[in-house]
Amino acid sequence: MTPAWRRAWPRIRHGLYWTHRWLGIGGCLLFVMWFVSGVVMMYVGYPNLTDAERLAGLGPLRFSQATVSPTAALDALPPAARTQPPRRMVLEMQGGTDPQPVWRIVDAHGGRHTVSARDGRVPGPVDAAQAEAIARAFSGRSGARWAETLERDQWTVPQSLNPLRPLHRIELGDAAGTELYVSSRNGEVVRDTNRSERFWNWLGSVPHWIYFTPLRADPPLWHEVVVWLSAACIVSAVTGIVIGILRVRLRRRFRNGAVTPYTGWMAWHHIAGLIGGFFVLTWIISGWLSMNPNGWFQRGPGDAAAMARYSGAGISPFPWPPASLPHGEGAAAPREAVLLWFDGRPLLQLRDAQARAWVVDAASGAPASIARDDIVRAASALRPGARVTEAVLQTREDFHWYGHHRERIVPVWRLQFDDAARSRVYIDPASGQVAGSNDSNSRLRRWLFNAAHSLDFPWLIQHRPAWDVVMWLLSAVGAVASASGVVIGWRRLRRKPRRAAASKGLAQAGP
């Protein structure tokens, strides 16, 4: 150590201890909360209406009543919503006292619209009585009752629901304590929760994401709070690891033969911190990176024009009614019909109450058949100026295409492009639709967040409970290191007032 370092070292060491001590008092509380809530989130996710739940609640499609063509439905939208082809257009039944087929449309800007497929009208606001009837039809529970109309509550804070607010909360009155949320804008059932989900989320997603309603209602503020809290915890973890390494002796041990000079809770904190410090640090850094600080992992806006060229949407009117009207009985009857285009071909994707899907050619009524060469040729429009260097039919999940806590299409065509971003595009072989994509930036984020934070390596998540055991063990070590820090911090905070009082008493007793 140079003389300059020798002179500076006492101040540096004091700064390390001081920083770790005072940031750690609050940081360890957050760490304990994050570890415990993270384990809960392994098994109970944030409330959401899944596709399977939504399809199971919809009534069988009545194609004979859907006399309004897709083109006429789009003409009923405001002019600003008709400037580009819609992102999504679906025919489904809206329940209630007057069940009818409706077009659910998401325009190019993300706006949500509903048009009656029976008469072309745009339904007005849905009142409480209508929402109650829709919820009864959706759930099959005659005892469903309207509870309140709200802008947002703890289970409806995501910004994706903004175009559908206000929401009607409907209590079904079943044993599970299920509640449905129905949009007052268009009568769509947008969320469901049950008593168990709500209880466990107060111990899971809500504290883990700091997802409290007043804070989450202001997205920029929530983002800044999470980023800066995480940054402070990173500093606390780094200083703790440095101090832990400085104070450990593996060869020339302390007099009692221990590797640590501490006893009691301090020893637990020291040893557990050394064992789990690396994982604590990677978890908190990866969690911080998930908030995309400073926009480092911001993906570029999607090229709507390139997607339109690929799909060929809007080249000609969608044929309506389709060449053959789909049919079925019971759970096998179609619950929704999604309008799709591939390379100028109109397709109809049908899904039943069990989320089983099949695709037909809307013009001929025959099952759709899309060849590899057709996909490769059309895909050149997705990345203008780049070539497809590889087209592989991927039959199993891999490191970048996997379904941990989400659904992924398999088999899927994986196309590699030779552009600067080394883009990969995944295409559904049944419908020719783009199912996902990534580039070098998003693949880096996959390593820095998903792999580091969730440990979702294929060889772990495909052989559960191996993943569960690893997550539990590492979380336990991190929780011990953090909980011992909470105890140490609490004792220090309690001790300081006594010292101050004792000093005051001595001063008063002096001459």
Coordinates of N, CA, C and O in Angstrom, one line a residue, residues 38-134:
G38 N -40.6 -12.3 -2.7 CA -40.2 -13.0 -3.9 C -40.5 -14.5 -3.9 O -40.9 -15.1 -5.0
V39 N -40.4 -15.1 -2.8 CA -40.8 -16.5 -2.6 C -42.3 -16.7 -2.9 O -42.7 -17.6 -3.5
V40 N -43.1 -15.8 -2.3 CA -44.5 -15.9 -2.5 C -44.9 -15.7 -4.0 O -45.7 -16.5 -4.6
M41 N -44.2 -14.8 -4.7 CA -44.4 -14.6 -6.1 C -44.1 -15.8 -7.0 O -44.5 -15.9 -8.1
M42 N -43.3 -16.7 -6.5 CA -43.0 -17.9 -7.3 C -44.2 -18.7 -7.5 O -44.3 -19.5 -8.5
Y43 N -45.2 -18.6 -6.7 CA -46.4 -19.4 -6.7 C -47.7 -18.7 -6.9 O -48.7 -19.3 -7.4
V44 N -47.7 -17.4 -6.6 CA -49.0 -16.6 -6.8 C -48.6 -15.3 -7.5 O -47.9 -14.5 -7.0
G45 N -49.1 -15.2 -8.7 CA -48.8 -14.0 -9.5 C -49.8 -12.9 -9.2 O -50.8 -13.1 -8.6
Y46 N -49.5 -11.8 -9.8 CA -50.4 -10.6 -9.7 C -51.7 -10.9 -10.4 O -51.7 -11.5 -11.5
P47 N -52.9 -10.6 -9.8 CA -54.2 -10.9 -10.4 C -54.3 -10.5 -11.9 O -53.9 -9.3 -12.2
N48 N -54.8 -11.4 -12.7 CA -54.9 -11.1 -14.1 C -55.9 -12.0 -14.7 O -56.1 -13.1 -14.3
L49 N -56.7 -11.5 -15.7 CA -57.6 -12.3 -16.4 C -56.9 -13.0 -17.5 O -56.5 -12.4 -18.5
T50 N -56.6 -14.3 -17.3 CA -55.9 -15.0 -18.4 C -56.7 -15.3 -19.6 O -58.0 -15.2 -19.5
D51 N -56.1 -15.6 -20.7 CA -56.8 -15.9 -21.9 C -57.8 -17.1 -21.7 O -58.9 -17.1 -22.2
A52 N -57.3 -18.1 -21.0 CA -58.1 -19.3 -20.7 C -59.3 -18.9 -19.9 O -60.4 -19.4 -20.2
E53 N -59.2 -18.1 -18.9 CA -60.3 -17.6 -18.1 C -61.3 -16.8 -18.9 O -62.5 -17.0 -18.8
R54 N -60.7 -15.9 -19.7 CA -61.6 -15.1 -20.5 C -62.4 -15.9 -21.5 O -63.6 -15.7 -21.7
L55 N -61.8 -16.8 -22.2 CA -62.5 -17.6 -23.2 C -63.5 -18.5 -22.6 O -64.6 -18.7 -23.1
A56 N -63.2 -19.0 -21.4 CA -64.2 -19.9 -20.7 C -65.4 -19.1 -20.3 O -66.5 -19.7 -20.2
G57 N -65.3 -17.8 -20.1 CA -66.4 -17.0 -19.7 C -67.3 -16.5 -20.8 O -68.4 -16.0 -20.6
L58 N -66.7 -16.5 -22.0 CA -67.5 -16.0 -23.2 C -68.5 -17.0 -23.7 O -68.3 -18.2 -23.6
G59 N -69.6 -16.5 -24.2 CA -70.6 -17.4 -24.8 C -70.2 -17.8 -26.2 O -69.4 -17.2 -26.9
P60 N -70.8 -18.9 -26.7 CA -70.5 -19.4 -28.1 C -70.8 -18.3 -29.1 O -71.9 -17.6 -29.0
L61 N -70.0 -18.1 -30.1 CA -70.2 -17.1 -31.1 C -71.4 -17.4 -31.9 O -71.7 -18.5 -32.4
R62 N -72.2 -16.3 -32.2 CA -73.4 -16.5 -33.1 C -73.1 -15.7 -34.4 O -73.4 -14.6 -34.6
F63 N -72.4 -16.5 -35.3 CA -72.0 -15.8 -36.5 C -73.1 -15.4 -37.4 O -73.0 -14.4 -38.1
S64 N -74.3 -16.0 -37.2 CA -75.4 -15.6 -38.1 C -75.9 -14.2 -37.7 O -76.6 -13.6 -38.5
Q65 N -75.6 -13.8 -36.5 CA -76.0 -12.4 -36.1 C -75.0 -11.4 -36.4 O -75.3 -10.2 -36.3
A66 N -73.8 -11.8 -36.8 CA -72.7 -10.9 -37.1 C -72.8 -10.4 -38.5 O -72.0 -10.8 -39.4
T67 N -73.7 -9.5 -38.8 CA -74.0 -9.1 -40.1 C -73.2 -7.8 -40.5 O -73.1 -7.5 -41.7
V68 N -72.6 -7.2 -39.5 CA -71.8 -6.0 -39.8 C -70.3 -6.5 -40.2 O -69.7 -7.1 -39.4
S69 N -69.9 -6.1 -41.3 CA -68.6 -6.6 -41.8 C -67.4 -5.8 -41.0 O -67.7 -4.8 -40.4
P70 N -66.2 -6.4 -41.0 CA -65.1 -5.7 -40.4 C -64.9 -4.3 -41.0 O -64.6 -3.4 -40.2
T71 N -65.0 -4.1 -42.3 CA -64.9 -2.8 -42.9 C -65.9 -1.8 -42.4 O -65.5 -0.7 -42.0
A72 N -67.1 -2.2 -42.2 CA -68.2 -1.4 -41.7 C -67.9 -1.0 -40.3 O -68.2 0.1 -39.8
A73 N -67.4 -2.0 -39.5 CA -67.1 -1.7 -38.1 C -66.0 -0.7 -37.9 O -66.0 0.2 -37.1
L74 N -65.0 -0.8 -38.8 CA -63.9 0.2 -38.7 C -64.3 1.5 -39.2 O -63.9 2.6 -38.6
D75 N -65.3 1.6 -40.1 CA -65.8 2.9 -40.5 C -66.6 3.6 -39.4 O -66.8 4.8 -39.4
A76 N -67.0 2.8 -38.4 CA -67.8 3.4 -37.3 C -66.8 4.1 -36.2 O -67.3 4.7 -35.3
L77 N -65.5 3.9 -36.4 CA -64.6 4.4 -35.4 C -64.3 5.9 -35.7 O -64.5 6.4 -36.8
P78 N -63.8 6.6 -34.7 CA -63.4 8.0 -35.0 C -62.3 8.1 -36.1 O -61.5 7.1 -36.3
P79 N -62.2 9.1 -36.8 CA -61.3 9.2 -38.0 C -59.8 8.9 -37.5 O -59.1 8.3 -38.3
A80 N -59.4 9.4 -36.4 CA -58.0 9.3 -36.0 C -57.7 7.8 -35.7 O -56.5 7.4 -35.8
A81 N -58.7 7.0 -35.5 CA -58.4 5.5 -35.2 C -58.4 4.7 -36.5 O -58.1 3.5 -36.5
R82 N -58.7 5.4 -37.6 CA -58.8 4.6 -38.9 C -57.6 4.9 -39.8 O -57.6 4.5 -41.0
T83 N -56.7 5.7 -39.4 CA -55.6 6.1 -40.3 C -54.7 4.9 -40.6 O -54.0 4.9 -41.6
Q84 N -54.6 3.9 -39.8 CA -53.7 2.7 -40.0 C -54.5 1.5 -39.7 O -55.5 1.5 -38.9
P85 N -54.1 0.3 -40.2 CA -54.8 -0.9 -39.9 C -54.8 -1.2 -38.3 O -53.8 -0.8 -37.7
P86 N -55.8 -1.8 -37.8 CA -55.8 -2.0 -36.3 C -54.8 -3.0 -35.9 O -54.4 -3.9 -36.7
R87 N -54.3 -2.9 -34.7 CA -53.4 -3.9 -34.1 C -54.2 -5.3 -33.9 O -53.6 -6.3 -34.1
R88 N -55.4 -5.2 -33.6 CA -56.2 -6.4 -33.3 C -57.6 -6.2 -33.5 O -58.2 -5.1 -33.2
M89 N -58.3 -7.2 -34.1 CA -59.7 -7.1 -34.3 C -60.3 -8.4 -34.1 O -59.9 -9.4 -34.8
V90 N -61.2 -8.5 -33.1 CA -61.8 -9.8 -32.7 C -63.3 -9.7 -32.6 O -63.9 -8.7 -32.2
L91 N -63.9 -10.8 -33.0 CA -65.4 -11.0 -32.9 C -65.6 -11.9 -31.6 O -65.0 -13.0 -31.5
E92 N -66.4 -11.4 -30.7 CA -66.8 -12.2 -29.6 C -68.2 -11.8 -29.1 O -68.8 -10.8 -29.6
M93 N -68.8 -12.6 -28.2 CA -70.1 -12.3 -27.7 C -70.0 -11.5 -26.4 O -69.1 -11.7 -25.6
Q94 N -70.8 -10.4 -26.3 CA -70.9 -9.7 -25.1 C -72.2 -10.1 -24.4 O -73.3 -10.1 -25.0
G95 N -72.1 -10.6 -23.2 CA -73.2 -11.1 -22.5 C -74.1 -10.0 -21.9 O -73.9 -8.8 -22.2
G96 N -75.0 -10.4 -21.0 CA -75.9 -9.4 -20.4 C -77.3 -9.7 -20.7 O -77.7 -10.9 -21.1
T97 N -78.2 -8.7 -20.5 CA -79.6 -9.0 -20.8 C -79.9 -9.1 -22.3 O -80.9 -9.7 -22.7
D98 N -79.0 -8.6 -23.1 CA -79.2 -8.6 -24.6 C -77.9 -9.1 -25.2 O -77.2 -8.3 -25.8
P99 N -77.6 -10.4 -25.1 CA -76.3 -10.9 -25.7 C -76.2 -10.6 -27.2 O -77.2 -10.8 -27.9
Q100 N -75.1 -10.2 -27.6 CA -74.9 -9.9 -29.0 C -73.4 -10.0 -29.4 O -72.5 -9.8 -28.6
P101 N -73.1 -10.3 -30.7 CA -71.7 -10.3 -31.1 C -71.2 -8.9 -31.3 O -71.9 -8.0 -31.7
V102 N -70.0 -8.7 -30.9 CA -69.4 -7.4 -30.9 C -68.0 -7.5 -31.5 O -67.3 -8.5 -31.4
W103 N -67.5 -6.4 -32.2 CA -66.2 -6.3 -32.6 C -65.4 -5.6 -31.6 O -65.7 -4.5 -31.2
R104 N -64.3 -6.3 -31.0 CA -63.4 -5.6 -30.1 C -62.2 -5.2 -31.0 O -61.5 -6.1 -31.6
I105 N -61.9 -3.9 -31.0 CA -60.8 -3.4 -31.8 C -59.8 -2.6 -31.0 O -60.1 -1.8 -30.2
V106 N -58.5 -2.9 -31.3 CA -57.4 -2.2 -30.7 C -56.8 -1.4 -31.9 O -56.2 -2.1 -32.8
D107 N -56.9 -0.1 -31.9 CA -56.3 0.6 -33.1 C -54.8 0.7 -33.0 O -54.2 0.2 -32.1
A108 N -54.2 1.3 -34.0 CA -52.8 1.4 -34.2 C -52.1 2.1 -33.0 O -50.9 2.0 -32.8
H109 N -52.9 3.0 -32.4 CA -52.3 3.8 -31.3 C -52.6 3.2 -29.9 O -52.3 3.8 -28.9
G110 N -53.2 2.0 -29.9 CA -53.5 1.4 -28.6 C -54.9 1.7 -28.1 O -55.3 1.2 -27.0
G111 N -55.7 2.5 -28.8 CA -57.0 2.8 -28.3 C -57.9 1.6 -28.4 O -57.8 0.7 -29.3
R112 N -58.9 1.5 -27.5 CA -59.8 0.3 -27.4 C -61.2 0.8 -27.9 O -61.7 1.8 -27.4
H113 N -61.8 0.0 -28.7 CA -63.1 0.3 -29.3 C -64.0 -0.9 -29.4 O -63.5 -2.1 -29.5
T114 N -65.3 -0.7 -29.3 CA -66.2 -1.8 -29.4 C -67.3 -1.4 -30.3 O -67.9 -0.3 -30.2
V115 N -67.7 -2.2 -31.3 CA -68.7 -1.9 -32.3 C -69.6 -3.1 -32.3 O -69.2 -4.3 -32.4
S116 N -70.9 -2.9 -32.3 CA -71.9 -4.0 -32.4 C -71.8 -4.7 -33.8 O -71.8 -4.0 -34.8
A117 N -71.6 -6.0 -33.8 CA -71.6 -6.7 -35.1 C -73.0 -7.0 -35.6 O -73.1 -7.5 -36.7
R118 N -74.0 -6.6 -34.8 CA -75.4 -6.9 -35.2 C -76.0 -5.7 -35.9 O -76.7 -5.8 -36.9
D119 N -75.7 -4.5 -35.4 CA -76.3 -3.3 -36.1 C -75.3 -2.2 -36.3 O -75.7 -1.1 -36.8
G120 N -74.0 -2.3 -36.0 CA -73.0 -1.3 -36.3 C -73.0 -0.2 -35.3 O -72.2 0.8 -35.5
R121 N -73.8 -0.2 -34.3 CA -73.7 0.9 -33.3 C -72.5 0.8 -32.4 O -72.0 -0.3 -32.1
V122 N -72.0 1.9 -31.9 CA -71.0 1.9 -30.9 C -71.7 2.0 -29.5 O -72.4 3.0 -29.2
P123 N -71.7 1.0 -28.7 CA -72.4 0.9 -27.4 C -72.0 2.1 -26.6 O -70.8 2.5 -26.5
G124 N -73.0 2.6 -25.9 CA -72.7 3.7 -24.9 C -72.1 3.2 -23.6 O -71.8 2.0 -23.5
P125 N -71.9 4.1 -22.7 CA -71.4 3.7 -21.4 C -72.2 2.6 -20.8 O -73.5 2.6 -20.9
V126 N -71.6 1.7 -20.1 CA -72.2 0.5 -19.5 C -72.5 0.9 -18.0 O -71.5 1.2 -17.3
D127 N -73.7 0.9 -17.6 CA -74.1 1.2 -16.2 C -73.9 0.0 -15.3 O -73.6 -1.1 -15.7
A128 N -74.2 0.3 -14.0 CA -74.0 -0.8 -13.0 C -74.9 -2.0 -13.2 O -74.4 -3.1 -13.1
A129 N -76.1 -1.8 -13.6 CA -77.0 -2.9 -13.8 C -76.6 -3.7 -15.0 O -76.6 -5.0 -15.0
Q130 N -76.1 -3.1 -16.1 CA -75.6 -3.8 -17.3 C -74.4 -4.6 -16.9 O -74.2 -5.7 -17.3
A131 N -73.5 -3.9 -16.2 CA -72.2 -4.6 -15.8 C -72.5 -5.8 -14.9 O -71.9 -6.9 -15.1
E132 N -73.5 -5.7 -14.1 CA -73.9 -6.9 -13.2 C -74.4 -8.0 -14.1 O -74.1 -9.2 -13.9
A133 N -75.2 -7.7 -15.1 CA -75.8 -8.7 -16.0 C -74.7 -9.4 -16.8 O -74.7 -10.6 -17.0
I134 N -73.7 -8.6 -17.3 CA -72.6 -9.1 -18.0 C -71.8 -10.1 -17.1 O -71.3 -11.1 -17.6

